[in-house]
PDB file of C-alpha atoms in Angstrom:
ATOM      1  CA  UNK A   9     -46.434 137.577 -23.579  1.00 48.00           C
ATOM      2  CA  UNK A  10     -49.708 137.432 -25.526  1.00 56.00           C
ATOM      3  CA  UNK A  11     -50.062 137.966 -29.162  1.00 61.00           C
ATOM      4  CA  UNK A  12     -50.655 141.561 -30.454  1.00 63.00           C
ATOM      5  CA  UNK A  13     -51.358 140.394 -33.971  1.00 69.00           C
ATOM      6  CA  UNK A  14     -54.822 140.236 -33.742  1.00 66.00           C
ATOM      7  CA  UNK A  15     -55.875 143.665 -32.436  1.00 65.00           C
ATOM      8  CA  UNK A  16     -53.339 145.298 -34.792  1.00 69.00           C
ATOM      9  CA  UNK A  17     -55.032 143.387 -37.858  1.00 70.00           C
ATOM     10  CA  UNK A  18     -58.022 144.344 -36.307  1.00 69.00           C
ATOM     11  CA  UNK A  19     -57.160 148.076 -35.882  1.00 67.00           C
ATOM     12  CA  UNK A  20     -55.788 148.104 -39.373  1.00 71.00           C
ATOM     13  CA  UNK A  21     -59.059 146.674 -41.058  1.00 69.00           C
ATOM     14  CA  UNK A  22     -61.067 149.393 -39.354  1.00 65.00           C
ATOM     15  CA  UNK A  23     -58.576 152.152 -40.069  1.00 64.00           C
ATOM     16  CA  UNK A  24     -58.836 150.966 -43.972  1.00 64.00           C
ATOM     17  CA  UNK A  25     -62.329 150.605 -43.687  1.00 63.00           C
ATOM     18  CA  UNK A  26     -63.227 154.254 -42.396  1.00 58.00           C
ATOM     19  CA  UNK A  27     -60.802 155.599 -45.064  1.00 59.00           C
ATOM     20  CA  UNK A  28     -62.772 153.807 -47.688  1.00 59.00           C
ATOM     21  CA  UNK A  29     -66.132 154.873 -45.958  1.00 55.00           C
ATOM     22  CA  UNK A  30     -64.455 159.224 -45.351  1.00 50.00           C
ATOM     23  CA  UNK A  31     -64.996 161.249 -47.878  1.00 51.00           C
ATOM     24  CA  UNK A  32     -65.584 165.474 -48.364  1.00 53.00           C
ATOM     25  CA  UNK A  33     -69.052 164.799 -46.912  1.00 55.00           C
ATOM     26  CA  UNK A  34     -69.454 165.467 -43.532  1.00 54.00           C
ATOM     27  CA  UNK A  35     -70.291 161.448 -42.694  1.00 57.00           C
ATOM     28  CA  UNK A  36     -66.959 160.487 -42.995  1.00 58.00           C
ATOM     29  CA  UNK A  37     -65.329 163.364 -40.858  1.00 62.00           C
ATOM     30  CA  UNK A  38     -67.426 161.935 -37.901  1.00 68.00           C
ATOM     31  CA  UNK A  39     -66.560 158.174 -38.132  1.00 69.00           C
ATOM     32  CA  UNK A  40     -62.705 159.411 -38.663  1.00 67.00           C
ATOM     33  CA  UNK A  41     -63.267 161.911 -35.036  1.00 70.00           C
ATOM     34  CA  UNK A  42     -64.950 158.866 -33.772  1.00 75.00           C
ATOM     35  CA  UNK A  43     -62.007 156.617 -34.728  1.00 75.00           C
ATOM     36  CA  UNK A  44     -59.452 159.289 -33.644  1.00 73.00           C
ATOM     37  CA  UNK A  45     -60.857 159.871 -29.818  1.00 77.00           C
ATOM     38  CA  UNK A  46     -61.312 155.263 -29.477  1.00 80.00           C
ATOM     39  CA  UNK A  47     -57.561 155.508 -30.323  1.00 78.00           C
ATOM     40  CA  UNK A  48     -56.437 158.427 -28.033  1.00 77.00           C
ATOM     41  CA  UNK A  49     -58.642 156.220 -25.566  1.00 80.00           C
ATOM     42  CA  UNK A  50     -57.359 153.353 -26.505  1.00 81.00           C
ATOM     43  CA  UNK A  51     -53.356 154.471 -25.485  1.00 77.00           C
ATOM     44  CA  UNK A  52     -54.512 156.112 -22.485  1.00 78.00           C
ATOM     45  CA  UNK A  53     -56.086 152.763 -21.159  1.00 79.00           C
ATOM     46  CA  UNK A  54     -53.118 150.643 -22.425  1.00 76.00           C
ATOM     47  CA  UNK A  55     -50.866 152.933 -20.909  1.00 74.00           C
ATOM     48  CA  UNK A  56     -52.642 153.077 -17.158  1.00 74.00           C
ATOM     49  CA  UNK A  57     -53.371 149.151 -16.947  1.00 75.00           C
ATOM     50  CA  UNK A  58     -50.622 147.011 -18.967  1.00 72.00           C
ATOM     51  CA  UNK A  59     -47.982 149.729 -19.532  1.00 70.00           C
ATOM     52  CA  UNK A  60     -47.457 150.533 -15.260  1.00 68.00           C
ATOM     53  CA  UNK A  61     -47.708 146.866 -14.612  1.00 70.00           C
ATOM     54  CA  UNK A  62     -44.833 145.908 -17.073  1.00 69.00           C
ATOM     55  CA  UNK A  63     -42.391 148.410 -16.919  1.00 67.00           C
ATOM     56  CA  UNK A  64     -43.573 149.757 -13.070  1.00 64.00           C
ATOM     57  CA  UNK A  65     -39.929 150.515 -11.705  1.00 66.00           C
ATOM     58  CA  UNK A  66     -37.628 149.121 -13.678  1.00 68.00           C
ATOM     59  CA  UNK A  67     -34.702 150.936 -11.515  1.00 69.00           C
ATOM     60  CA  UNK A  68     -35.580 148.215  -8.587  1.00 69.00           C
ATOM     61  CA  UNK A  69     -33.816 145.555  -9.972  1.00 68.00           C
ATOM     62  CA  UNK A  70     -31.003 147.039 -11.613  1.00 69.00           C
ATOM     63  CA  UNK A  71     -27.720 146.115 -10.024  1.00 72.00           C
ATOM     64  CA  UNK A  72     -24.247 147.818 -10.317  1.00 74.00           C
ATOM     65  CA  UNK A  73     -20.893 145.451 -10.159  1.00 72.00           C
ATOM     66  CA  UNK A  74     -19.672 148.547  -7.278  1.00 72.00           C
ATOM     67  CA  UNK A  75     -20.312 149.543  -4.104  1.00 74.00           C
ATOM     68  CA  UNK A  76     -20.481 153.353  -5.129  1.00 76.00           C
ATOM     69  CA  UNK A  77     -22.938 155.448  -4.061  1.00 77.00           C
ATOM     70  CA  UNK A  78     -25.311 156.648  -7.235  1.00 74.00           C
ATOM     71  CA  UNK A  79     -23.813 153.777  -9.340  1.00 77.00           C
ATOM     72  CA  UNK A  80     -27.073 152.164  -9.956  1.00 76.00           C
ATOM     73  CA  UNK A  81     -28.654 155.512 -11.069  1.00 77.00           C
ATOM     74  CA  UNK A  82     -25.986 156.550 -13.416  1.00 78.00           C
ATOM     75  CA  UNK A  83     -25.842 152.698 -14.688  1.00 79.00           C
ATOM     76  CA  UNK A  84     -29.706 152.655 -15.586  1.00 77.00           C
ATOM     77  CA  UNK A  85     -29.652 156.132 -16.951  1.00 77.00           C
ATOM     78  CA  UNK A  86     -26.857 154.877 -19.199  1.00 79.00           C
ATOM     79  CA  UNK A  87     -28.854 151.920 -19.862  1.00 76.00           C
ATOM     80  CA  UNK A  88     -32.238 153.287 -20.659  1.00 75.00           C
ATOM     81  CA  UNK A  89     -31.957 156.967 -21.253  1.00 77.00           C
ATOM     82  CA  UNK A  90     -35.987 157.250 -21.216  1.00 77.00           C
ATOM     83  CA  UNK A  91     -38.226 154.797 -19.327  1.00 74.00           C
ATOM     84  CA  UNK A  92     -41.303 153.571 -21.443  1.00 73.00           C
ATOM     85  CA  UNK A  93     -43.937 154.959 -19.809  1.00 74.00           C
ATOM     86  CA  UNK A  94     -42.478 158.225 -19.733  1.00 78.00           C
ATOM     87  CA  UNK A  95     -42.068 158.243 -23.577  1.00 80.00           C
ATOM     88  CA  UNK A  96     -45.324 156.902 -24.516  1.00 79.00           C
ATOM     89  CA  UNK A  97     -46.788 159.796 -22.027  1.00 80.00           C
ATOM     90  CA  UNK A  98     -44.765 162.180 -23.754  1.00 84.00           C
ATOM     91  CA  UNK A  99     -46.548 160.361 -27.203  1.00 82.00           C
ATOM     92  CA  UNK A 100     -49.375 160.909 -25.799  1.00 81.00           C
ATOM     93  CA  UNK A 101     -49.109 164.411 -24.672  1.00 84.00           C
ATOM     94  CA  UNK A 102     -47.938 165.373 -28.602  1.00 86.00           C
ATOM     95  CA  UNK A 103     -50.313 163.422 -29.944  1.00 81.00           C
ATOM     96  CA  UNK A 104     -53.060 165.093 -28.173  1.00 80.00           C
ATOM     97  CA  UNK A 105     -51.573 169.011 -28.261  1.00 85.00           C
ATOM     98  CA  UNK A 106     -52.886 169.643 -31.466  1.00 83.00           C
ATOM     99  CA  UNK A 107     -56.343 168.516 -31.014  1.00 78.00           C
ATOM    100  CA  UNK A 108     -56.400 170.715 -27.787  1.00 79.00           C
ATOM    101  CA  UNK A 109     -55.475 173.635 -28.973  1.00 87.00           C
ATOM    102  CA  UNK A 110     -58.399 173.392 -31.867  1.00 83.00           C
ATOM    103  CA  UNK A 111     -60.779 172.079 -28.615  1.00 80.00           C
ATOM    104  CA  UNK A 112     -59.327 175.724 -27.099  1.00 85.00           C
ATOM    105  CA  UNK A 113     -59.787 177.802 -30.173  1.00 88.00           C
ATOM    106  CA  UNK A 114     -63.286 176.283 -31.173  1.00 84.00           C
ATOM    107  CA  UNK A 115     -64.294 176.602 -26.960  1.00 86.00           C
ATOM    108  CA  UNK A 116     -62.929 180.748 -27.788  1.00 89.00           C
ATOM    109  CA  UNK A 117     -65.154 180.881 -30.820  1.00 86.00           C
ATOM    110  CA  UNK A 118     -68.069 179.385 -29.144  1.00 84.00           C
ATOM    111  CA  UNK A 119     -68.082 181.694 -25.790  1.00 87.00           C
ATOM    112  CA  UNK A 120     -67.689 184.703 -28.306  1.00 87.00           C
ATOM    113  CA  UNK A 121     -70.645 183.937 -30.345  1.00 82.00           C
ATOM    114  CA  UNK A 122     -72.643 183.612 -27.176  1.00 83.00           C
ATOM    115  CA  UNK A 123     -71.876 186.660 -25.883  1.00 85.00           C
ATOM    116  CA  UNK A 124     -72.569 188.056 -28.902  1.00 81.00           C
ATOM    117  CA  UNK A 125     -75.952 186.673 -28.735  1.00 81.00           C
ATOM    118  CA  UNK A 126     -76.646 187.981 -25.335  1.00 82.00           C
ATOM    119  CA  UNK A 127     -75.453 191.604 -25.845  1.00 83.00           C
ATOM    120  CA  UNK A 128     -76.354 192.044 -29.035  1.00 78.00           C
ATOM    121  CA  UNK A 129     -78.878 189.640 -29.724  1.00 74.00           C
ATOM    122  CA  UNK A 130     -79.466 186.618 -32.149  1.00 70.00           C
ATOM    123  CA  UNK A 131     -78.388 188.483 -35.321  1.00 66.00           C
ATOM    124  CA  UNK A 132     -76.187 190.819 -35.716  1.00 62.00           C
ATOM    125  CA  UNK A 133     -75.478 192.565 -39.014  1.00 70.00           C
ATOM    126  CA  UNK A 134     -72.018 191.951 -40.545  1.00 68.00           C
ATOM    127  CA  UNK A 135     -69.836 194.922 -42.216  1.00 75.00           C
ATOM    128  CA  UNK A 136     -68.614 192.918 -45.102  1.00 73.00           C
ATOM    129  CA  UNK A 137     -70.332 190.557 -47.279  1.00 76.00           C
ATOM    130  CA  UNK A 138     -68.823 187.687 -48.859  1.00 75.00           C
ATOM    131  CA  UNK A 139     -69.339 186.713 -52.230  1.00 78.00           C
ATOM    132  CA  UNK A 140     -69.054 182.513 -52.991  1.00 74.00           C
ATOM    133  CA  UNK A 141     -67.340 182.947 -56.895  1.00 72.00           C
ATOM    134  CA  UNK A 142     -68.193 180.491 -58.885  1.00 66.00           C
TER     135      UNK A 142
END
């Protein structure tokens, strides 16, 4: 198996060095997005090329000491009660939710301000003003 080392210490000097680099101002937001979508990248390629390869179908070669029908299923399932590629999928799914929802919401916010623009115009004048305290 090859050595992971390398691209975690890698991975790990970048993280540091965008935390060092984020701050309030909006520069840092976009190299931590930036960071956030090579990562999500990052797992989905790992998972489609190495990930099917390695743990493909891991039920083939499983043998059961009977002759029952079913024993080899129940016998893996008791083995491995999640395959690896189905949890890093499910990973990936919860790691992703969140930022899809926002994508959703902002994508809401976004077709209602155009429409807003094209019925009503580019400006339209608000019923409340807010006041910044300071």
């Amino acid at each position: 198996m090859a050595d992971w080392s390398l691209l975690g210490n890698f991975l790990e000097e970048v993280w540091l060095t965008i935390l060092f680099i984020s701050s309030p101002s909006s520069v840092g937001l976009v190299w931590l997005q930036v960071w956030l979508t090579i990562l999500f990248i990052f797992r989905i390629l790992v998972l489609g090329t190495a990930a099917e390869s390695s743990w493909g179908d891991e039920q083939e070669d499983f043998t059961c000491d009977t002759e029952q029908p079913g024993c080899e299923n129940v016998c893996y399932d008791r083995a491995f009660p999640i395959a690896h590629i189905r949890y890093w999928v499910l990973q990936i799914v919860f790691v992703s939710t969140p930022s899809l929802i926002y994508m959703g919401h902002a994508m809401h916010i976004v077709v209602f301000l155009c429409l807003q623009y094209f019925m009503y115009g580019i400006f339209l004048h608000p019923l409340y003003v807010c006041q910044v305290l300071q």
